[in-house]
Short mmCIF file of C-alpha atoms in Angstrom, two decimals:
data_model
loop_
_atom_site.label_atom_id
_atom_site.label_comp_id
_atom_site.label_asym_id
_atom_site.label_seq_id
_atom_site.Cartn_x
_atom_site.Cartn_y
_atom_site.Cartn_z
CA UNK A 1 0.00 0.00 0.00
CA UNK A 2 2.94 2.48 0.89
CA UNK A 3 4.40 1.37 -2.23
CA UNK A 4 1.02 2.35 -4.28
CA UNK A 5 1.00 6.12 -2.58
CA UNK A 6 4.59 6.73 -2.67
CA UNK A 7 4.25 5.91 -6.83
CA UNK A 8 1.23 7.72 -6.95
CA UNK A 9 3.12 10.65 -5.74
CA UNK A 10 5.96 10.03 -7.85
CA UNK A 11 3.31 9.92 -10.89
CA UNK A 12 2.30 13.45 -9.88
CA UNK A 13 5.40 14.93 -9.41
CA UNK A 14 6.78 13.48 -12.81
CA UNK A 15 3.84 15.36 -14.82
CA UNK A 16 5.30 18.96 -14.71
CA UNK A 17 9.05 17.47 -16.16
CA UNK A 18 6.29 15.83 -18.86
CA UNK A 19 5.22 19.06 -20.07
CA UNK A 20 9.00 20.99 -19.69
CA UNK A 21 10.82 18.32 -21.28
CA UNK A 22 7.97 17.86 -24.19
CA UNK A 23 8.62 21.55 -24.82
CA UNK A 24 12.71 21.03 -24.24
CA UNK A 25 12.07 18.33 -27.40
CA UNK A 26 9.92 20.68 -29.29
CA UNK A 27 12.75 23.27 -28.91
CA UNK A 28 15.07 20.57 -30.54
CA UNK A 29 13.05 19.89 -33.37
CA UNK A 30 13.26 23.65 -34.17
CA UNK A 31 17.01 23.81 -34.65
CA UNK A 32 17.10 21.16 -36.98
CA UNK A 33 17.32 22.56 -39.98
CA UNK A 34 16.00 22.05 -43.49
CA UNK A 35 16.19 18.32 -44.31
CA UNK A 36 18.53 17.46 -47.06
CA UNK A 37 19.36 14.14 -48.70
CA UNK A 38 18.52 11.14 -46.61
CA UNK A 39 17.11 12.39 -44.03
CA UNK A 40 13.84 13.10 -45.72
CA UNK A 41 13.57 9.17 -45.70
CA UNK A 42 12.92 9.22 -41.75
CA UNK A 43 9.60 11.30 -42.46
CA UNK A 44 8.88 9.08 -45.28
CA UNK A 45 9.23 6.19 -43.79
CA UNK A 46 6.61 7.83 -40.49
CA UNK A 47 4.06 9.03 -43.48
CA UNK A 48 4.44 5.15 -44.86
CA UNK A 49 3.50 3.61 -41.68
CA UNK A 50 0.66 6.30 -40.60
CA UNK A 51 -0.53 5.33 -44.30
CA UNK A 52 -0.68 1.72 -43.86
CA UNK A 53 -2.60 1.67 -40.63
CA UNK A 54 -4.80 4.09 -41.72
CA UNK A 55 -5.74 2.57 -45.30
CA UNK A 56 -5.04 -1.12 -44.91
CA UNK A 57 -4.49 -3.00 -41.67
CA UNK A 58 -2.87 -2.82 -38.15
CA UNK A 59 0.24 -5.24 -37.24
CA UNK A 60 -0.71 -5.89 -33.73
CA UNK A 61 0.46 -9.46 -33.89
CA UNK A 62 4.03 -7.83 -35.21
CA UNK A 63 3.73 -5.38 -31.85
CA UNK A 64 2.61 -7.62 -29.38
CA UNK A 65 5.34 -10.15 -30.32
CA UNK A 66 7.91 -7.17 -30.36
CA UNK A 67 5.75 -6.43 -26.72
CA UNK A 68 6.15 -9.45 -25.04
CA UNK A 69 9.81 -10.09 -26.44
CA UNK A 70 10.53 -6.61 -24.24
CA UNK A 71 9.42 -8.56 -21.21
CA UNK A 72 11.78 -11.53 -21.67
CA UNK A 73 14.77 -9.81 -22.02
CA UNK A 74 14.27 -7.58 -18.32
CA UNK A 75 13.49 -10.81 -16.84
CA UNK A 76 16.44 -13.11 -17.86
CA UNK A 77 18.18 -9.91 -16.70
CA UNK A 78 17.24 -9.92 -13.06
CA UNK A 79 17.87 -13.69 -13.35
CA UNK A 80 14.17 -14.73 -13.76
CA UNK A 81 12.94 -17.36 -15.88
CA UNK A 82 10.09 -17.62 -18.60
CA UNK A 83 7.49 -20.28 -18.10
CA UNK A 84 5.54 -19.46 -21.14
CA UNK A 85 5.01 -17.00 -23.75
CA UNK A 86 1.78 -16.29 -26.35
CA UNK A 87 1.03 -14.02 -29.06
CA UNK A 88 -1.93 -13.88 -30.97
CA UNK A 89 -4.00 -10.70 -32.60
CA UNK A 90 -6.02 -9.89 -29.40
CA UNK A 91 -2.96 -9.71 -27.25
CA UNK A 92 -0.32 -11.67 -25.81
CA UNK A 93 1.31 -12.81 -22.58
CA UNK A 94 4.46 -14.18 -20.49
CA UNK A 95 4.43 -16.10 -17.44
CA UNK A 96 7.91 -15.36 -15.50
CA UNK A 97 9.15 -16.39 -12.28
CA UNK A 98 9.57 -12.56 -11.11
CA UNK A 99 8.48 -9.79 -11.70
CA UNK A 100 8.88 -5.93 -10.87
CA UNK A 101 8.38 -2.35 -12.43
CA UNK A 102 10.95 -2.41 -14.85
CA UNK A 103 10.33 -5.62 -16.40
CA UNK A 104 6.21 -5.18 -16.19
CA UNK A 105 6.82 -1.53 -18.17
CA UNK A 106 9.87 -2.19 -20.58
CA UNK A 107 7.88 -2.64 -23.59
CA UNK A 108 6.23 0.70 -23.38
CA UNK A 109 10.01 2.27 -22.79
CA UNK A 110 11.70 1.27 -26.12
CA UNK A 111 10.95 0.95 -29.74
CA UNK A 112 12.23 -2.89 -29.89
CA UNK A 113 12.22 -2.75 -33.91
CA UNK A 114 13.86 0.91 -34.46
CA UNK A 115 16.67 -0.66 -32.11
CA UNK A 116 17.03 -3.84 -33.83
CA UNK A 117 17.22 -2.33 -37.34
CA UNK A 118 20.01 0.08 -35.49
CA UNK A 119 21.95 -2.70 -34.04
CA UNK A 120 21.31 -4.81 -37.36
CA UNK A 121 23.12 -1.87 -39.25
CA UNK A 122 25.70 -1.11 -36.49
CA UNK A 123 26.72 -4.79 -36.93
CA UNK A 124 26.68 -5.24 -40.39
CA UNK A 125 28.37 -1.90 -41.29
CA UNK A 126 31.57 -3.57 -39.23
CA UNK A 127 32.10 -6.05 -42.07
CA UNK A 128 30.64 -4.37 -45.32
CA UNK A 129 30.24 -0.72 -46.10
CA UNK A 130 26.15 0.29 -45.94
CA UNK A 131 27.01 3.78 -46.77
CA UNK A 132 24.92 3.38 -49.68
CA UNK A 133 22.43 2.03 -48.12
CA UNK A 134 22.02 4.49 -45.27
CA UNK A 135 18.45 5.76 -46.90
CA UNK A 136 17.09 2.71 -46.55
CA UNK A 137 18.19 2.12 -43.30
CA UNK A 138 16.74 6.11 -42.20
CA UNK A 139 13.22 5.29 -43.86
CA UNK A 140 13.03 2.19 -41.41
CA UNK A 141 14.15 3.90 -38.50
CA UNK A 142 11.27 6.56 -39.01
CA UNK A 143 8.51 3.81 -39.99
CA UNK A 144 9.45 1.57 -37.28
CA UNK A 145 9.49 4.58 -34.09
CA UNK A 146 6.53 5.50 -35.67
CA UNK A 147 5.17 2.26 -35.93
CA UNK A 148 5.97 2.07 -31.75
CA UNK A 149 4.90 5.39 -31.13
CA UNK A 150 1.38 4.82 -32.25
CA UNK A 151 0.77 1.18 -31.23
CA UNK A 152 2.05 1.98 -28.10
CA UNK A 153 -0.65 5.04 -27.81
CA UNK A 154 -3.33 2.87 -29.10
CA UNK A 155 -2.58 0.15 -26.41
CA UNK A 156 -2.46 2.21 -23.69
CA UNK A 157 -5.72 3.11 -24.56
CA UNK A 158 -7.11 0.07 -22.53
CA UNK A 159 -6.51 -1.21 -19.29
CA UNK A 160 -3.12 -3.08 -19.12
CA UNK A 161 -1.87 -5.15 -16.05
CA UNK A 162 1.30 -4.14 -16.93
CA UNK A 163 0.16 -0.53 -15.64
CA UNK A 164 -2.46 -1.91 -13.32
CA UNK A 165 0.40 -3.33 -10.93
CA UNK A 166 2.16 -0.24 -11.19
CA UNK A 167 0.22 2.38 -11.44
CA UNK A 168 -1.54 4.24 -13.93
CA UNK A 169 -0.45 7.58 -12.96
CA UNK A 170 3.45 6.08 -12.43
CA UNK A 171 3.83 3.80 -15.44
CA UNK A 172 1.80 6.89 -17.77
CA UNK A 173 4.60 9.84 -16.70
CA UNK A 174 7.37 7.62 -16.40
CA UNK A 175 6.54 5.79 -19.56
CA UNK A 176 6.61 9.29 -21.35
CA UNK A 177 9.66 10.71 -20.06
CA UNK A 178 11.51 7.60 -21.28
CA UNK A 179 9.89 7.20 -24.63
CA UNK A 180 11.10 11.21 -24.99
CA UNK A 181 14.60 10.26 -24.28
CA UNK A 182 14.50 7.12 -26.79
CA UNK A 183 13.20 10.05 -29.37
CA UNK A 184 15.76 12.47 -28.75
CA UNK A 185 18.45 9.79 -29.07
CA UNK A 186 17.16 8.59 -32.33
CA UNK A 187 17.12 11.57 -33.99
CA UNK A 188 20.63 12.54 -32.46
CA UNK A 189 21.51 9.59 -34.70
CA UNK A 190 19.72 11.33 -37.69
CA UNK A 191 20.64 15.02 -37.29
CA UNK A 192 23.60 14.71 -35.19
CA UNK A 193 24.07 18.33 -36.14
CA UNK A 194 21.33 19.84 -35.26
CA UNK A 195 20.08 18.03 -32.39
CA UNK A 196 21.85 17.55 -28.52
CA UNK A 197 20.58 15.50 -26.16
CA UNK A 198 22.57 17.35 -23.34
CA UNK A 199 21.20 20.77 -24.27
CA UNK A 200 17.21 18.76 -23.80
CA UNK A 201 18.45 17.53 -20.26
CA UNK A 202 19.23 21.11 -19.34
CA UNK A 203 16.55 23.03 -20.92
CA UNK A 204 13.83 20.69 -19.35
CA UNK A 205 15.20 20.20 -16.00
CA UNK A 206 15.76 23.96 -15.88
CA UNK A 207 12.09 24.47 -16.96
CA UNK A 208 10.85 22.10 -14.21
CA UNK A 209 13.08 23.98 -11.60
CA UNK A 210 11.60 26.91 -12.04
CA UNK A 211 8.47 25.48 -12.26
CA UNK A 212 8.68 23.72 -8.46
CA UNK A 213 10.47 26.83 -7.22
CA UNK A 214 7.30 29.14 -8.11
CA UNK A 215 5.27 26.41 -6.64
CA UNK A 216 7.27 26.05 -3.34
CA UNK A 217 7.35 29.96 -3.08
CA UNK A 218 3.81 30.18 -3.99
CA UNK A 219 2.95 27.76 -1.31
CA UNK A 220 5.29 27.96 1.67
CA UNK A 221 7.28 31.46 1.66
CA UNK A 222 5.69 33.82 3.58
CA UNK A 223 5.31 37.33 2.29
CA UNK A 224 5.50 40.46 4.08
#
């Protein structure tokens, strides 16, 4: 029960760096600048996936395997072990011998197909040159974050025991902030020029600072 209330309050106090470090990201985005040569493939490859789930079908089986994978790998990790797994078009499950926060909410954290298309190219490109490939490699990372971002959306949507044993309010802010991080990275990786990941860490914790400060002052310093 402590545990519940002591998340709860976490949840709340997470939802003001939500909003700083969404505008910290937005920020970001405006300094890149206009997009030359391959990196008009990321967009692309976003448009192509909002097109194909819009005109012709949804790959939930794709995402909840990708889903359910995410829980495996946090749960060999803290030396669990998986007694089952199932995927099928209405969802999908995994029965492990332990369980906590992180493994119950890594799915929603990471885009499991934009990072194995980046490790798949990472590895590759140490044994044969993909430098003229790199388009095709952009226009999956943008279809496949895309791909996570709105699956991910459309899931939470419903009510998940994933976030059920955590905490709605907890797994929702936390789940954000980590999913903005993942975004910022990615696009590092895209317009490494443009874009630093230090300079969102500062902006929105300096946002949310000032934010809590007014609050605190509003709240507890007495005026004369």
């Amino acid at each position: 029960m402590i545990s519940k209330y002591f998340k709860f309050i976490i949840g709340i106090l997470l939802l003001p760096a939500c909003i700083f470090y969404t505008v910290s990201l937005y920020r970001q985005l405006e300094n890149i600048k206009l997009l030359l040569s391959n990196q008009v493939y990321f967009l692309i490859g976003a448009v192509s996936y909002l097109i194909l789930q819009s005109l012709f079908f949804k790959p939930t089986r794709i995402y909840v395997f990708g889903h359910e994978l995410m829980h495996v790998i946090p749960t060999w990790f803290f030396g669990g072990e998986v007694k089952g797994f199932k995927v099928s078009k209405k969802g999908g499950s995994v029965k492990t011998t332990k369980s906590n926060f992180i493994i119950a909410l890594f799915p929603y954290f990471l885009p499991v197909y934009t990072i194995f298309f980046f490790l798949v190219y990472l590895i590759v490109n140490m044994f044969v040159s993909l430098s003229g490939y790199v388009h095709y490699f952009i226009f999956l990372i943008g279809f496949s974050l895309t791909f996570h971002i709105v699956m991910t959306v459309d899931l939470l949507k419903t009510k998940q025991p994933d976030l059920m044993e955590t905490g709605y309010l907890f797994s929702l802010s936390l789940i954000y902030m980590v999913n903005l991080c993942a975004v910022i990275l990615i696009l590092i990786f895209i317009f490494k020029n443009d874009v630093s990941f230090l300079d969102f860490i500062k902006e929105g914790y300096e946002l949310t600072k000032v934010f809590y400060i007014a609050v605190f002052r509003q709240l507890f310093v007495v005026r004369k």
